[in-house]
PDB file of C-alpha atoms in Angstrom:
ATOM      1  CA  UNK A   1      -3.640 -80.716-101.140  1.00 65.00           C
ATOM      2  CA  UNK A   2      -0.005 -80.035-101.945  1.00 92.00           C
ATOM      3  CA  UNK A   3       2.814 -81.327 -99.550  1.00 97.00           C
ATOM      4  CA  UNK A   4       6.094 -80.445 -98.513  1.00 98.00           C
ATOM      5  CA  UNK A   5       8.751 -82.292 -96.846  1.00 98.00           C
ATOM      6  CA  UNK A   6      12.129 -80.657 -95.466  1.00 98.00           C
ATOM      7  CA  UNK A   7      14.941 -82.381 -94.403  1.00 98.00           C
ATOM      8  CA  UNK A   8      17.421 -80.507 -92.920  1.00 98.00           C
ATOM      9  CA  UNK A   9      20.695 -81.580 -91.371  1.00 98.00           C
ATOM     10  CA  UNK A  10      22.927 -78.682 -90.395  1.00 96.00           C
ATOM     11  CA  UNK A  11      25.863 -81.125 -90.690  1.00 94.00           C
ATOM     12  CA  UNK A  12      25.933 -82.760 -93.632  1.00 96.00           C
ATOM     13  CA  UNK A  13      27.412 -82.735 -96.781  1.00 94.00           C
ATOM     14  CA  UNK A  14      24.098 -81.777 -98.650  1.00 97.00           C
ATOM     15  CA  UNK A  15      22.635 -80.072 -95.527  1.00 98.00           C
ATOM     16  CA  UNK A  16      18.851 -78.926 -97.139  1.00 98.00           C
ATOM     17  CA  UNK A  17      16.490 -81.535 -99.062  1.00 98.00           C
ATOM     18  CA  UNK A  18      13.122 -80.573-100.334  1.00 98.00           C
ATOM     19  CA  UNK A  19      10.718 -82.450-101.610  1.00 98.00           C
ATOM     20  CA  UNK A  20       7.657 -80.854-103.177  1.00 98.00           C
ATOM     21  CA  UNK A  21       4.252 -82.690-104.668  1.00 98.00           C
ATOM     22  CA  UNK A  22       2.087 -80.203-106.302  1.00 97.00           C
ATOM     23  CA  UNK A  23      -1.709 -81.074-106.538  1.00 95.00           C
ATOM     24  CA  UNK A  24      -4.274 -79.131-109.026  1.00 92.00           C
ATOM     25  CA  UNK A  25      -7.123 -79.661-110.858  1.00 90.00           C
ATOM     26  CA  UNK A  26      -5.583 -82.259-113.643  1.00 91.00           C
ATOM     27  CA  UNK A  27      -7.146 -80.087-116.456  1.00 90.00           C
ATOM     28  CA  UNK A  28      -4.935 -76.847-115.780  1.00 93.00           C
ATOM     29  CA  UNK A  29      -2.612 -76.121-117.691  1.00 95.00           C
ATOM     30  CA  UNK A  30       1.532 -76.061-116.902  1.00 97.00           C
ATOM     31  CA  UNK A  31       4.782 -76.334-118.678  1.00 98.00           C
ATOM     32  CA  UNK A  32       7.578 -78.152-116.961  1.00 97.00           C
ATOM     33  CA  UNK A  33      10.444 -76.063-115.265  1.00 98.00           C
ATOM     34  CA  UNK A  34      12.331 -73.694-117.791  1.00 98.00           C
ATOM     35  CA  UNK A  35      13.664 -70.170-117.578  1.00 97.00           C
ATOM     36  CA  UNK A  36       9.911 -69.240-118.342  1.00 98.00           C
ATOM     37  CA  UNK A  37      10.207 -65.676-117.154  1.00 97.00           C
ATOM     38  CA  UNK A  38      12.031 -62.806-119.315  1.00 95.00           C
ATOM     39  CA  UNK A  39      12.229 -60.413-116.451  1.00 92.00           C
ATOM     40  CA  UNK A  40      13.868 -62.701-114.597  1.00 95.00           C
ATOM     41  CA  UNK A  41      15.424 -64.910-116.538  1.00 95.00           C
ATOM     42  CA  UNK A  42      17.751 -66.458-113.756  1.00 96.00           C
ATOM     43  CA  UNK A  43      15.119 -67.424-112.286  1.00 98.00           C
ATOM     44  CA  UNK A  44      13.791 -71.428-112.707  1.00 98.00           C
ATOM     45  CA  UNK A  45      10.382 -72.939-112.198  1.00 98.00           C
ATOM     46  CA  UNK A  46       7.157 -74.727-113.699  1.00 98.00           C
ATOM     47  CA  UNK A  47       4.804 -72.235-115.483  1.00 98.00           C
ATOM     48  CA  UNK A  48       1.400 -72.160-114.542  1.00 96.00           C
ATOM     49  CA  UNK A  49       0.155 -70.994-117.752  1.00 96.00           C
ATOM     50  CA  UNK A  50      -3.432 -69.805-116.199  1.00 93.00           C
ATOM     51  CA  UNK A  51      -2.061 -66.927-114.154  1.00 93.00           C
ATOM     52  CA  UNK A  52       1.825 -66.706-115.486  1.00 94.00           C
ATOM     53  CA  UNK A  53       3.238 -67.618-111.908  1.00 95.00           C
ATOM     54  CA  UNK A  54       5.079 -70.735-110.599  1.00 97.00           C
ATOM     55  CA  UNK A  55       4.333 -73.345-107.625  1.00 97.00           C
ATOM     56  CA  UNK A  56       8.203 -74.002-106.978  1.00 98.00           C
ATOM     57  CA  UNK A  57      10.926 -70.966-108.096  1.00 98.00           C
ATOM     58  CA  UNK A  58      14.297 -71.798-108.054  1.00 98.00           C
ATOM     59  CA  UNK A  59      17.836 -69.378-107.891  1.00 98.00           C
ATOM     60  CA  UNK A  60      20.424 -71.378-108.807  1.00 96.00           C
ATOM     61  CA  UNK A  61      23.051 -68.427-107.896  1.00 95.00           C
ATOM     62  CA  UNK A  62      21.535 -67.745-104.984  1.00 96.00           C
ATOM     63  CA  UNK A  63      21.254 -71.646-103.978  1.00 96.00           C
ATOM     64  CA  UNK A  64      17.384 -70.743-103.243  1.00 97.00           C
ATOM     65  CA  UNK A  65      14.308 -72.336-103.762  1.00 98.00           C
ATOM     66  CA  UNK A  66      10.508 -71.822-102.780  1.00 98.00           C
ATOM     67  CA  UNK A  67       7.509 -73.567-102.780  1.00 98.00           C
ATOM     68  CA  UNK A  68       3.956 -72.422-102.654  1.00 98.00           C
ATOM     69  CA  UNK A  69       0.866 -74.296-100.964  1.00 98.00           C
ATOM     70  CA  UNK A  70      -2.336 -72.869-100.837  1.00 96.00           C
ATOM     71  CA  UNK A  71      -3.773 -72.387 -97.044  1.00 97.00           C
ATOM     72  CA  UNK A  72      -7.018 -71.583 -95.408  1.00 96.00           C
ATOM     73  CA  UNK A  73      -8.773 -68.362 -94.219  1.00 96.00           C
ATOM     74  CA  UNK A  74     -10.545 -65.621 -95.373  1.00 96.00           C
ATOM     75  CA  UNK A  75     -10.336 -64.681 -98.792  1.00 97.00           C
ATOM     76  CA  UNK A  76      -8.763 -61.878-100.392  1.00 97.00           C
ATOM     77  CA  UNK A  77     -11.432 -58.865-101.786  1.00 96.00           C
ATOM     78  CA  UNK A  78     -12.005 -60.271-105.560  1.00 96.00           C
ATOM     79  CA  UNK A  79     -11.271 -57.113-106.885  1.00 96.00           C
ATOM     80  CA  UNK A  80      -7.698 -56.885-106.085  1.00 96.00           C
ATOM     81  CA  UNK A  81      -6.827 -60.128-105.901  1.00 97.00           C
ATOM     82  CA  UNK A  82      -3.542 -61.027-107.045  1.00 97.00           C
ATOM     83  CA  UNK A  83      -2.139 -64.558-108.174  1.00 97.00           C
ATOM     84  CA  UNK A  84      -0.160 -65.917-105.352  1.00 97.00           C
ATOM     85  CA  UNK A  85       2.269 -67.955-108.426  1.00 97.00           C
ATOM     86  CA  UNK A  86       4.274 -64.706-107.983  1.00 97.00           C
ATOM     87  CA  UNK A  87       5.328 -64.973-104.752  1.00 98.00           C
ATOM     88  CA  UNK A  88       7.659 -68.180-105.130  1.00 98.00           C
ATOM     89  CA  UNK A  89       9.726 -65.900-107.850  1.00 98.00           C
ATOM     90  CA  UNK A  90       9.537 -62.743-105.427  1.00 97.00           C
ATOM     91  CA  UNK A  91      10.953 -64.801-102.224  1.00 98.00           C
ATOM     92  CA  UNK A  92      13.934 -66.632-104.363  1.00 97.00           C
ATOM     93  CA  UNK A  93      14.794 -63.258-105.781  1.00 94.00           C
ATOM     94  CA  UNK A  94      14.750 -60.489-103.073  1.00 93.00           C
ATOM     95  CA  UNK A  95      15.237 -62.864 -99.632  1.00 89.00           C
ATOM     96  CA  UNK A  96      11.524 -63.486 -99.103  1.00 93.00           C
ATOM     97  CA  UNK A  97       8.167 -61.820 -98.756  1.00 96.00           C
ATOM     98  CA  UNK A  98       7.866 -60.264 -95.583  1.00 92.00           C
ATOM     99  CA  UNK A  99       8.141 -56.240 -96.897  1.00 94.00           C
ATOM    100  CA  UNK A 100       4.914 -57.158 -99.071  1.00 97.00           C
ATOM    101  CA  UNK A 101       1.299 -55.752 -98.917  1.00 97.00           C
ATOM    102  CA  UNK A 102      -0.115 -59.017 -98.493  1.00 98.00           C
ATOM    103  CA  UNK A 103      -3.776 -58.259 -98.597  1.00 97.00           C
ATOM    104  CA  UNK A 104      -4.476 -58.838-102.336  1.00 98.00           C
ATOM    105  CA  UNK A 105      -3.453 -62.559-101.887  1.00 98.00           C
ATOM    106  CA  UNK A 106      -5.795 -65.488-100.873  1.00 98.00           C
ATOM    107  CA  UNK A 107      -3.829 -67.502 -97.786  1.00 98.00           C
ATOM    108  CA  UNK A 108      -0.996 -69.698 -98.731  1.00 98.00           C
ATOM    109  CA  UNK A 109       2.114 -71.039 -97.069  1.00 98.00           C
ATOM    110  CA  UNK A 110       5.311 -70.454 -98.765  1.00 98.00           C
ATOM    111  CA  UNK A 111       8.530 -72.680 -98.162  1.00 98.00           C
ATOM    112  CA  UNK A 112      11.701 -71.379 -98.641  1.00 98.00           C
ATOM    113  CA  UNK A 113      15.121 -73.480 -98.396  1.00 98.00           C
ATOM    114  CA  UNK A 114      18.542 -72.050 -98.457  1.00 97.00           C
ATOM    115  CA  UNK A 115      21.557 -73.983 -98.573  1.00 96.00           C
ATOM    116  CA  UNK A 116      22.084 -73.624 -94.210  1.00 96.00           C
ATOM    117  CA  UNK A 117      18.411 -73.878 -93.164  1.00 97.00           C
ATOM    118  CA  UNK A 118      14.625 -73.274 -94.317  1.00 98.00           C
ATOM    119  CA  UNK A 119      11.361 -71.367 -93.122  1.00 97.00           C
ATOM    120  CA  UNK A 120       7.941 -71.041 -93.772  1.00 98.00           C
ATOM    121  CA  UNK A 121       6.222 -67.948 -94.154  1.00 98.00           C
ATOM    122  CA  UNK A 122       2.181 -68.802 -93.809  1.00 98.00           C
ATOM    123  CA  UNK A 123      -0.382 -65.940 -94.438  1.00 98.00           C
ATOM    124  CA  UNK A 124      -4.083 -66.478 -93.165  1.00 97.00           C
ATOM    125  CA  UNK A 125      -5.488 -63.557 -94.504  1.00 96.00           C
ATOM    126  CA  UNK A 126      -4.823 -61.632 -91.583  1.00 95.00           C
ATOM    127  CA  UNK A 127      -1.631 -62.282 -90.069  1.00 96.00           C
ATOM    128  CA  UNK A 128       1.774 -63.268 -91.322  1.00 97.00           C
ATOM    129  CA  UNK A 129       3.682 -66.054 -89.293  1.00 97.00           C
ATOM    130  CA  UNK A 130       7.019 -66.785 -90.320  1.00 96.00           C
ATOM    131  CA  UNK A 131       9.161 -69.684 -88.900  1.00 97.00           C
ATOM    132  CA  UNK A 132      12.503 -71.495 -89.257  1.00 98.00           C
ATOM    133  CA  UNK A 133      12.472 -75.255 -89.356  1.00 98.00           C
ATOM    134  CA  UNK A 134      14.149 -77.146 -86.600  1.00 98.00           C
ATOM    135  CA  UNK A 135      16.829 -79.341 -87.570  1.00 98.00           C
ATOM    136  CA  UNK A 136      15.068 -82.801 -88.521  1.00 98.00           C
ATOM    137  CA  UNK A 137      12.191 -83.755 -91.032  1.00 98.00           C
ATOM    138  CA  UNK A 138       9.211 -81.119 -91.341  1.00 98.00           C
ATOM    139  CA  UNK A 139       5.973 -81.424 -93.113  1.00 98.00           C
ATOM    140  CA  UNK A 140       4.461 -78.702 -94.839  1.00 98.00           C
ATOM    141  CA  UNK A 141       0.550 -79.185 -95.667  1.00 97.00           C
ATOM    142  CA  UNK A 142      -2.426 -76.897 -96.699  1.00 96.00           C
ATOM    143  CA  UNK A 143      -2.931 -77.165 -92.823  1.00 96.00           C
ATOM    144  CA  UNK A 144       0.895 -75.459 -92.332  1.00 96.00           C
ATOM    145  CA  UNK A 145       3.620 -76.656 -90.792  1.00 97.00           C
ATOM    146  CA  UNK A 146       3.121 -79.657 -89.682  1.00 97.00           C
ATOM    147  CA  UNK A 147      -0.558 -79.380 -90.018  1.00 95.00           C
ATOM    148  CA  UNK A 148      -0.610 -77.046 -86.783  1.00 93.00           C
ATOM    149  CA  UNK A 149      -1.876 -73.626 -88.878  1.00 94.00           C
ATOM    150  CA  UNK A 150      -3.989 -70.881 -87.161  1.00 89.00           C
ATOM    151  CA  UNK A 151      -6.494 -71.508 -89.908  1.00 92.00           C
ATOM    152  CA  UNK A 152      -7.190 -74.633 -90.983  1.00 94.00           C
ATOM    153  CA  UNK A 153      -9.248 -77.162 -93.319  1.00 93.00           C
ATOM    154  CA  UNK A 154     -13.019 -76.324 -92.208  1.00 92.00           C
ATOM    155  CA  UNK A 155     -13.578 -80.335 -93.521  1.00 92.00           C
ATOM    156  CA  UNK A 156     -12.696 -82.817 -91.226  1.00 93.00           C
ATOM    157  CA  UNK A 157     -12.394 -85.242 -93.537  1.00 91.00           C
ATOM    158  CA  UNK A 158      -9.379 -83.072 -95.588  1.00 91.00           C
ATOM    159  CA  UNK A 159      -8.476 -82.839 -92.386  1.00 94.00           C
ATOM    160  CA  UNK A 160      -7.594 -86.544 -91.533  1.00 95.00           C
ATOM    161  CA  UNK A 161      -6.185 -87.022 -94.816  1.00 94.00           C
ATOM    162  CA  UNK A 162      -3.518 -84.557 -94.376  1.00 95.00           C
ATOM    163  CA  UNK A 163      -2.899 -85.978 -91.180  1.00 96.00           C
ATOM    164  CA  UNK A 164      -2.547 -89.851 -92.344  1.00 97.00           C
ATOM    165  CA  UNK A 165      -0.037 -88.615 -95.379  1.00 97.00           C
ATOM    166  CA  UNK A 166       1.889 -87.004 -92.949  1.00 97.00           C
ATOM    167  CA  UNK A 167       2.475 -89.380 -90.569  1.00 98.00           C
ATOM    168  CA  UNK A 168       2.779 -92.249 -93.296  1.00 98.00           C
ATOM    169  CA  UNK A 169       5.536 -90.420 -95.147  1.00 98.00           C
ATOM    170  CA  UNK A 170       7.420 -89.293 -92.245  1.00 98.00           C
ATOM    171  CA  UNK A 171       7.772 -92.889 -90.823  1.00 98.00           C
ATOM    172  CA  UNK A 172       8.949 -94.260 -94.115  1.00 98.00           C
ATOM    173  CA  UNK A 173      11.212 -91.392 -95.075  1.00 98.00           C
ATOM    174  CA  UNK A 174      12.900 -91.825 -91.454  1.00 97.00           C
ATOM    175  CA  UNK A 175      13.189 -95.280 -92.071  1.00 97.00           C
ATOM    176  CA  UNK A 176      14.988 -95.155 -95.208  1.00 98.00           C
ATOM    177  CA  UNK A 177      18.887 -93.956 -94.824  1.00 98.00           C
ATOM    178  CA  UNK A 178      18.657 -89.725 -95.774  1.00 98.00           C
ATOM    179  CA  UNK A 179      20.190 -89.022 -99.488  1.00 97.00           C
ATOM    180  CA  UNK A 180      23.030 -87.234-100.677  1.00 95.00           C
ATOM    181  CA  UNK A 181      23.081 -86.391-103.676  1.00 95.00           C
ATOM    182  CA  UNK A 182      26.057 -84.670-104.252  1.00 88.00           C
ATOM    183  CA  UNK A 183      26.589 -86.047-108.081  1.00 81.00           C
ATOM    184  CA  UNK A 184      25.577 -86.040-111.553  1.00 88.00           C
ATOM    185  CA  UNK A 185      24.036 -89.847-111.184  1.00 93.00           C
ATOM    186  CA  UNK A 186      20.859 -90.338-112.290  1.00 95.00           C
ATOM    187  CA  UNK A 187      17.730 -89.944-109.816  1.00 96.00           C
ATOM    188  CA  UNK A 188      17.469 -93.433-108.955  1.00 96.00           C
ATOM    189  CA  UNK A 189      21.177 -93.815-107.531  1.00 96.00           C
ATOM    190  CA  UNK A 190      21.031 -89.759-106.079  1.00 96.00           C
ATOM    191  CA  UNK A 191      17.766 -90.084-103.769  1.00 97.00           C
ATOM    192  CA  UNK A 192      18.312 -94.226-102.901  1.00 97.00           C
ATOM    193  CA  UNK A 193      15.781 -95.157-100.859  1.00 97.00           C
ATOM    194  CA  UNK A 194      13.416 -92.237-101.076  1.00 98.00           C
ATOM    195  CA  UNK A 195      12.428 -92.491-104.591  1.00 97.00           C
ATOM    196  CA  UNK A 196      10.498 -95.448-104.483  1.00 97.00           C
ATOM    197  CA  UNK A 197       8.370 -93.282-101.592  1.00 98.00           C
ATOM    198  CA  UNK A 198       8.443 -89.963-103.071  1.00 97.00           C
ATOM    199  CA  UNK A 199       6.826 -91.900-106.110  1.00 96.00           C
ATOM    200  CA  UNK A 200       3.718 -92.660-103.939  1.00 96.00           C
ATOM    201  CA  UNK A 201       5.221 -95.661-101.676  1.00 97.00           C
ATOM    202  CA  UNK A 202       3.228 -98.095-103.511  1.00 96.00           C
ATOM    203  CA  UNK A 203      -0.113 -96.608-102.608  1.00 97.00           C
ATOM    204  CA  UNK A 204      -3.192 -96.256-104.213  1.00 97.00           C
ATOM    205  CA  UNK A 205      -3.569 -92.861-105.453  1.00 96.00           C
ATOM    206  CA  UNK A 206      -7.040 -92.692-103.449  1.00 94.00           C
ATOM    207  CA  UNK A 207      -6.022 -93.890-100.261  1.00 96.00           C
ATOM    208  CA  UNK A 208      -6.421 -91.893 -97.530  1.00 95.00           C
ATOM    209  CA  UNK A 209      -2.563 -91.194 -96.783  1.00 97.00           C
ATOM    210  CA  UNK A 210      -1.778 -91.192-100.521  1.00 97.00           C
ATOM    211  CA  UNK A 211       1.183 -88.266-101.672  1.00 97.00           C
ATOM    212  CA  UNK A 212       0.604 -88.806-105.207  1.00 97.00           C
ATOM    213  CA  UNK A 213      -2.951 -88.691-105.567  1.00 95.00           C
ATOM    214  CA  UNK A 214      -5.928 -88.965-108.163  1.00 94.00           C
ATOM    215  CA  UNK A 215      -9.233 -87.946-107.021  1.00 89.00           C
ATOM    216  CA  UNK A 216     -12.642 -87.876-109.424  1.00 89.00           C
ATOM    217  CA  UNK A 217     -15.023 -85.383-107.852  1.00 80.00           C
ATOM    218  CA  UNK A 218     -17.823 -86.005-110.681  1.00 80.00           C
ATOM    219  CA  UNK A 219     -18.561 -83.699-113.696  1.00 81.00           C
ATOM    220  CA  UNK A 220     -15.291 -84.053-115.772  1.00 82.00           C
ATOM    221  CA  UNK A 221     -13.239 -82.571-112.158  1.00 86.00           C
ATOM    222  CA  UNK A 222     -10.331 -84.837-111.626  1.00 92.00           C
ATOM    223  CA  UNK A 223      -8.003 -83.560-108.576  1.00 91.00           C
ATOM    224  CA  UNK A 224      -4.618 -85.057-108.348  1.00 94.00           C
ATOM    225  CA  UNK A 225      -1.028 -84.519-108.308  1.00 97.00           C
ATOM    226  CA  UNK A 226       1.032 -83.369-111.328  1.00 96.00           C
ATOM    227  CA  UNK A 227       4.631 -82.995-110.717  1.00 97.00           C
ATOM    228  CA  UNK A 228       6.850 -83.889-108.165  1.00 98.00           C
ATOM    229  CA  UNK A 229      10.334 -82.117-107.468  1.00 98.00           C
ATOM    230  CA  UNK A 230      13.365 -83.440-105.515  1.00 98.00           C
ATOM    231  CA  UNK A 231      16.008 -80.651-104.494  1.00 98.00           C
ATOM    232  CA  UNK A 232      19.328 -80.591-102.415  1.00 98.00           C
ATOM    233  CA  UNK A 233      21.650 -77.535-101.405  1.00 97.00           C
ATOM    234  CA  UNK A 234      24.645 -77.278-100.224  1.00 95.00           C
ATOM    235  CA  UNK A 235      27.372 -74.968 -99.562  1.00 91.00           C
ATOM    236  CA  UNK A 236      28.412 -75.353-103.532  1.00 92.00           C
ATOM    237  CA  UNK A 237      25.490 -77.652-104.397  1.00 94.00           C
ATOM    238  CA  UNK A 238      21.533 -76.946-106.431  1.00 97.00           C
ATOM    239  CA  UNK A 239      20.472 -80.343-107.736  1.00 97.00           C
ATOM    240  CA  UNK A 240      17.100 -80.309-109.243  1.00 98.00           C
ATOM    241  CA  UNK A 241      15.270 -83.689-110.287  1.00 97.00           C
ATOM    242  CA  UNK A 242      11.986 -83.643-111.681  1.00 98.00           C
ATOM    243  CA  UNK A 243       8.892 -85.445-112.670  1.00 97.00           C
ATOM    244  CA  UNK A 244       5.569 -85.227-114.043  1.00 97.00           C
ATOM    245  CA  UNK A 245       2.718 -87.316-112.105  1.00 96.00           C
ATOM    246  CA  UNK A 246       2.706 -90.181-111.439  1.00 94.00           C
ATOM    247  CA  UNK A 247       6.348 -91.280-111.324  1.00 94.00           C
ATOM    248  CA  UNK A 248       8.159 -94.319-111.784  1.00 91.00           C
ATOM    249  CA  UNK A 249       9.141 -95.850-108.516  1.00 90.00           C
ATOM    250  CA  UNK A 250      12.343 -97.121-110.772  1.00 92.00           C
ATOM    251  CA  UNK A 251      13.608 -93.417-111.650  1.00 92.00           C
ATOM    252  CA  UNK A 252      12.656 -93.577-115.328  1.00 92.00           C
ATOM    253  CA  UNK A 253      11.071 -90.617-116.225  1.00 92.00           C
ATOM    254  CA  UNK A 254      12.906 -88.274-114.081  1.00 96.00           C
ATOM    255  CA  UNK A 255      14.577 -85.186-115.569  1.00 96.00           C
ATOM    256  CA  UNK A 256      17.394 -83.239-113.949  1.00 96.00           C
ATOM    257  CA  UNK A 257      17.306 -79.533-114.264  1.00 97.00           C
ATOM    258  CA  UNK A 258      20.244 -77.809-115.263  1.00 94.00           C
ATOM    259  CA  UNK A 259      21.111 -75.221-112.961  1.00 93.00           C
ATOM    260  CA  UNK A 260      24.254 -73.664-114.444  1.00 81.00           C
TER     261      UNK A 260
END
């Protein structure tokens, strides 16, 4: 159950914040973001070492990013299924994914932020939706865009869970004044008062509206988050903070990812 939040703010200094949470099975494999990919090596991201792809691909010349969530539908034919960890490197490097065959890939949404704005492109297995974000805070789920997909959880359980981290996190991340992190300070004094919630808000990491999560589902299966990554763009701006999961609510542990 990855998430997404997007703040954009058409007139500010750092106009595009993202804030992705990616959730896995605990025992696959990753290597933190590099220049992992010789065939693009401009290109930065988390490896997935399973299938070779990334969840979040980042073009620091192009002051790009996107993130991939998984999403609900009808599966693609096993036979010619590709890895959807390519598509995060395809939309950063040729302007998104919309001239793709999509039919080899199982449904996923894909968030992509540019230094004036953001969209989501969400495929069902049927049907490609694209959108661009109003100005304001978004939330991206496995449900969509604000949990309002064509195709969603079949659970309803998953379901409400989805729904109470949305609506938890937005409240507290409207609460709190929005960041601009314009500078080479550490995380703690870049993101102010959303670090302490992107860290998990204090909250268990079963509760039902938890962000950074930990969930046992029996026979050695633990489902949880493993990495969390803060970005900003701006007209002349790619910061890039990042953290393994879970994070210190104090900024220790953070890494910034040189973009130049």
């Amino acid at each position: 159950m990855c998430t997404a939040f997007v703040s954009v703010e058409p007139g500010a200094a750092v106009p595009v914040l993202l804030l992705s949470v990616r959730d896995e099975y605990l025992g696959r494999a990753w290597l933190p973001p590099d220049h992992h990919w010789p065939d693009r090596p401009e290109l930065l991201g988390g490896l997935d070492l399973a299938a070779g792809g990334t969840w979040l691909a980042v073009d620091p010349g192009r002051r790009t990013a996107a993130c991939l969530l998984n999403g609900f539908g009808p599966l693609a034919p096993a036979d010619a299924r590709l890895t959807r960890g390519r598509l995060p490197l395809t939309a950063v490097r040729e302007g998104g994914i919309g001239h793709l065959d999509l039919g080899p890939y199982d449904p996923f949404h894909l968030v992509v932020v540019r230094a004036d704005g953001a969209r989501v492109s969400s495929w069902d297995g049927g049907r490609l939706e694209e959108r661009e974000l109003p100005p304001g805070l978004s939330v991206v789920l496995n449900d969509g865009l604000e949990g309002l997909a064509a195709e969603r959880a079949a659970s309803g359980r998953i379901r409400a869970l989805m729904a109470a981290r949305a609506a938890h996190f937005r409240a507290r991340f409207t609460a709190e004044p929005r960041p601009e992190p314009t500078g080479t300070e550490p995380a703690a004094a870049a993101w102010g008062g959303w670090l302490p919630i992107v860290t998990g808000d204090g909250l268990a990491p079963d509760a039902d509206a938890a962000l950074v999560q930990r969930r046992d589902f029996g026979d050695g299966r633990i489902w949880g988050s493993s990495s969390i990554s803060l970005l900003a763009f701006g007209p002349d701006l790619v910061r890039y903070d990042f953290s393994s999961a879970p994070a210190a609510a104090d900024g220790s542990g953070w890494r910034r990812i040189a973009v130049d």
